[in-house]
């Protein structure tokens, strides 16, 4: 079962997020969708994962909490930048995990 942040960021061109979430939960392929997650590596802030990688159940079980959904790689990069900018403007730092947990 995937872990979703309550305030998941959605890319500007993503449509029908409920359908995307349902298909991902069912282990189905969702092409051209990228997920932003917290990183398990303390040196990284976030990870960008292609949603198709979650078709492997073992990878889906290891997937960190999902904090964003983007349509395409470029939008994933833009959404990452938007999140970092928002956190920095609000807190003066880049502690994304703490910001989103306390939001």
Coordinates of N, CA and C in Angstrom, one line a residue:
X1 N 0.8 -1.2 0.0 CA 0.0 0.0 0.0 C 0.9 1.2 0.0
X2 N 0.6 2.2 -0.9 CA 1.4 3.4 -1.0 C 1.0 4.4 0.1
X3 N 2.0 5.2 0.5 CA 1.8 6.2 1.5 C 1.7 7.5 0.8
X4 N 0.6 8.3 1.1 CA 0.3 9.5 0.4 C 0.3 10.6 1.5
X5 N 1.0 11.7 1.2 CA 0.9 12.9 2.0 C -0.5 13.5 1.9
X6 N -1.0 14.0 3.0 CA -2.4 14.6 3.0 C -2.5 15.8 2.1
X7 N -1.4 16.5 2.0 CA -1.4 17.7 1.1 C -0.5 17.5 -0.1
X8 N -0.8 16.5 -0.9 CA 0.0 16.1 -2.0 C -0.1 17.3 -3.1
X9 N 1.1 17.6 -3.6 CA 1.2 18.6 -4.6 C 0.9 18.0 -6.0
X10 N 0.1 18.7 -6.8 CA -0.3 18.2 -8.1 C 0.2 19.1 -9.2
X11 N 0.9 18.6 -10.2 CA 1.4 19.3 -11.3 C 0.2 20.0 -12.1
X12 N 0.6 21.1 -12.8 CA -0.5 21.9 -13.5 C -1.2 21.1 -14.6
X13 N -0.5 20.1 -15.2 CA -1.2 19.4 -16.3 C -1.7 18.1 -15.9
X14 N -1.7 17.7 -14.6 CA -2.2 16.4 -14.2 C -3.7 16.5 -14.1
X15 N -4.3 15.5 -14.7 CA -5.8 15.5 -14.7 C -6.2 14.2 -14.0
X16 N -7.4 14.2 -13.4 CA -8.0 13.0 -12.8 C -7.0 12.3 -11.8
X17 N -6.7 13.1 -10.8 CA -5.7 12.5 -9.8 C -6.3 11.3 -9.0
X18 N -7.6 11.3 -8.8 CA -8.2 10.1 -8.1 C -8.0 8.8 -9.0
X19 N -8.1 8.9 -10.3 CA -7.9 7.8 -11.2 C -6.5 7.4 -11.1
X20 N -5.5 8.3 -11.2 CA -4.1 8.0 -11.1 C -3.8 7.3 -9.8
X21 N -4.3 7.8 -8.7 CA -4.0 7.2 -7.4 C -4.6 5.8 -7.3
X22 N -5.8 5.6 -7.8 CA -6.4 4.3 -7.8 C -5.6 3.3 -8.6
X23 N -5.2 3.7 -9.8 CA -4.5 2.8 -10.7 C -3.1 2.4 -10.0
X24 N -2.5 3.4 -9.4 CA -1.2 3.1 -8.8 C -1.4 2.1 -7.6
X25 N -2.4 2.3 -6.8 CA -2.7 1.4 -5.7 C -3.0 0.0 -6.2
X26 N -3.6 -0.1 -7.4 CA -3.9 -1.4 -7.9 C -2.7 -2.0 -8.6
X27 N -1.6 -1.3 -8.7 CA -0.4 -1.9 -9.3 C -0.4 -1.8 -10.9
X28 N -1.3 -0.9 -11.4 CA -1.4 -0.8 -12.8 C -0.4 0.3 -13.4
X29 N -0.1 0.2 -14.6 CA 0.8 1.1 -15.3 C 0.1 2.5 -15.5
X30 N 0.8 3.5 -15.1 CA 0.3 4.9 -15.4 C 1.4 5.6 -16.1
X31 N 1.4 5.6 -17.4 CA 2.5 6.2 -18.2 C 2.6 7.7 -18.1
X32 N 3.9 8.1 -18.2 CA 4.2 9.6 -18.1 C 3.9 10.3 -16.8
X33 N 3.6 9.5 -15.8 CA 3.4 10.1 -14.5 C 4.6 9.9 -13.6
X34 N 5.1 11.0 -12.9 CA 6.2 10.9 -12.0 C 5.7 11.3 -10.7
X35 N 6.3 10.6 -9.7 CA 6.0 10.9 -8.3 C 7.1 11.5 -7.5
X36 N 6.8 12.5 -6.7 CA 7.8 13.1 -5.9 C 7.6 12.5 -4.5
X37 N 8.7 12.0 -3.9 CA 8.6 11.4 -2.6 C 9.7 12.0 -1.7
X38 N 9.5 11.8 -0.4 CA 10.6 12.1 0.6 C 11.7 11.1 0.2
X39 N 12.9 11.5 0.5 CA 14.0 10.6 0.2 C 14.4 9.8 1.5
X40 N 14.7 8.6 1.3 CA 15.2 7.8 2.4 C 16.7 8.1 2.7
X41 N 17.4 8.7 1.8 CA 18.8 9.2 1.9 C 18.8 10.5 2.6
X42 N 19.4 10.6 3.8 CA 19.4 11.9 4.5 C 20.1 13.0 3.8
X43 N 20.9 12.7 2.8 CA 21.6 13.7 2.0 C 20.7 14.4 0.9
X44 N 19.6 13.7 0.6 CA 18.7 14.2 -0.4 C 17.4 14.7 0.2
X45 N 16.8 15.7 -0.4 CA 15.5 16.3 0.1 C 14.4 15.4 -0.4
X46 N 14.4 15.1 -1.7 CA 13.3 14.4 -2.4 C 13.8 13.5 -3.4
X47 N 13.0 12.6 -3.9 CA 13.3 11.8 -5.0 C 12.2 11.9 -6.1
X48 N 12.5 11.7 -7.3 CA 11.5 11.7 -8.4 C 11.5 10.3 -9.0
X49 N 10.4 9.7 -8.9 CA 10.3 8.3 -9.4 C 9.3 8.2 -10.5
X50 N 9.6 7.5 -11.6 CA 8.6 7.2 -12.6 C 7.5 6.3 -12.0
X51 N 6.3 6.6 -12.2 CA 5.2 5.8 -11.6 C 5.2 4.4 -12.1
X52 N 5.7 4.1 -13.3 CA 5.8 2.8 -13.9 C 6.7 1.9 -13.0
X53 N 7.6 2.4 -12.3 CA 8.5 1.6 -11.5 C 7.7 0.9 -10.3
X54 N 6.6 1.5 -10.0 CA 5.8 0.9 -8.9 C 5.0 -0.3 -9.3
X55 N 5.0 -0.7 -10.6 CA 4.3 -1.9 -11.0 C 4.9 -3.1 -10.3
X56 N 6.3 -3.1 -10.0 CA 6.9 -4.1 -9.3 C 6.4 -3.9 -7.8
X57 N 5.7 -4.9 -7.3 CA 5.1 -4.8 -6.0 C 6.2 -4.6 -4.9
X58 N 7.4 -5.2 -5.1 CA 8.5 -5.0 -4.1 C 8.9 -3.5 -4.0
X59 N 9.0 -2.9 -5.2 CA 9.3 -1.5 -5.2 C 8.2 -0.6 -4.6
X60 N 7.0 -0.9 -4.9 CA 5.9 -0.2 -4.4 C 5.8 -0.3 -2.8
X61 N 6.2 -1.4 -2.3 CA 6.2 -1.6 -0.8 C 7.3 -0.8 -0.2
X62 N 8.4 -0.5 -0.9 CA 9.5 0.3 -0.4 C 9.4 1.8 -0.7
X63 N 8.4 2.2 -1.4 CA 8.2 3.6 -1.8 C 8.0 4.5 -0.6
X64 N 8.8 5.5 -0.5 CA 8.6 6.5 0.6 C 7.3 7.2 0.4
X65 N 6.9 8.0 1.3 CA 5.7 8.8 1.3 C 5.7 9.7 0.0
X66 N 4.6 9.7 -0.7 CA 4.4 10.4 -1.9 C 3.9 11.8 -1.6
X67 N 4.7 12.8 -2.1 CA 4.3 14.2 -1.8 C 3.9 15.0 -3.0
X68 N 4.0 14.4 -4.2 CA 3.6 15.1 -5.4 C 3.4 14.2 -6.6
X69 N 2.6 14.7 -7.5 CA 2.3 13.9 -8.8 C 2.5 14.9 -9.9
X70 N 3.3 14.5 -10.9 CA 3.5 15.3 -12.1 C 3.3 14.5 -13.3
X71 N 2.9 15.2 -14.4 CA 2.8 14.6 -15.7 C 4.0 15.0 -16.5
X72 N 4.9 14.0 -16.6 CA 6.1 14.2 -17.4 C 7.3 14.6 -16.5
X73 N 8.5 14.4 -17.0 CA 9.7 14.6 -16.3 C 9.9 16.1 -16.0
X74 N 9.7 16.9 -17.1 CA 9.9 18.4 -16.9 C 9.0 19.0 -15.8
X75 N 7.7 18.5 -15.8 CA 6.8 19.0 -14.8 C 7.2 18.5 -13.4
X76 N 7.8 17.4 -13.3 CA 8.3 16.9 -12.0 C 9.4 17.8 -11.5
X77 N 10.3 18.2 -12.4 CA 11.4 19.1 -12.0 C 10.8 20.4 -11.6
X78 N 9.8 20.9 -12.3 CA 9.2 22.2 -12.0 C 8.5 22.1 -10.6
X79 N 7.8 21.1 -10.4 CA 7.1 20.9 -9.2 C 8.0 20.8 -8.0
X80 N 9.2 20.1 -8.2 CA 10.2 20.0 -7.2 C 10.7 21.4 -6.8
X81 N 11.0 22.2 -7.9 CA 11.4 23.6 -7.6 C 10.4 24.4 -6.9
X82 N 9.1 24.2 -7.3 CA 8.0 25.0 -6.6 C 7.9 24.6 -5.1
X83 N 8.1 23.4 -4.8 CA 8.0 22.9 -3.4 C 9.2 23.5 -2.6
X84 N 10.4 23.4 -3.1 CA 11.5 23.9 -2.4 C 11.4 25.4 -2.3
X85 N 11.0 26.1 -3.3 CA 10.8 27.6 -3.2 C 9.8 27.9 -2.1
X86 N 8.6 27.2 -2.1 CA 7.6 27.5 -1.1 C 8.1 27.3 0.3
X87 N 8.8 26.2 0.5 CA 9.3 25.9 1.9 C 10.3 26.9 2.3
X88 N 11.2 27.3 1.3 CA 12.2 28.3 1.7 C 11.6 29.7 2.0
X89 N 10.6 30.1 1.2 CA 9.9 31.4 1.4 C 9.2 31.4 2.7
X90 N 8.6 30.3 3.1 CA 7.8 30.2 4.4 C 8.7 30.0 5.6
X91 N 9.8 29.3 5.5 CA 10.6 29.0 6.7 C 12.0 29.5 6.7
X92 N 12.5 29.9 5.5 CA 13.9 30.4 5.4 C 14.9 29.2 5.3
X93 N 14.4 28.0 5.2 CA 15.2 26.8 5.2 C 14.6 25.8 4.1
X94 N 15.2 24.7 4.1 CA 14.7 23.7 3.1 C 14.4 22.3 3.8
X95 N 13.9 22.4 5.0 CA 13.4 21.2 5.8 C 12.0 20.8 5.3
X96 N 12.0 20.2 4.1 CA 10.7 19.9 3.4 C 9.9 18.9 4.2
X97 N 10.5 17.9 4.7 CA 9.8 16.9 5.5 C 9.1 17.5 6.7
X98 N 9.8 18.3 7.5 CA 9.2 19.0 8.7 C 8.1 19.9 8.3
X99 N 8.4 20.7 7.2 CA 7.4 21.7 6.8 C 6.1 21.0 6.4
X100 N 6.1 19.9 5.6 CA 4.9 19.3 5.2 C 4.2 18.5 6.3
X101 N 5.0 18.0 7.2 CA 4.4 17.3 8.3 C 3.6 18.2 9.3
X102 N 4.1 19.5 9.4 CA 3.5 20.4 10.3 C 2.5 21.4 9.6
X103 N 2.3 21.2 8.3 CA 1.4 22.1 7.5 C 0.0 21.8 7.8

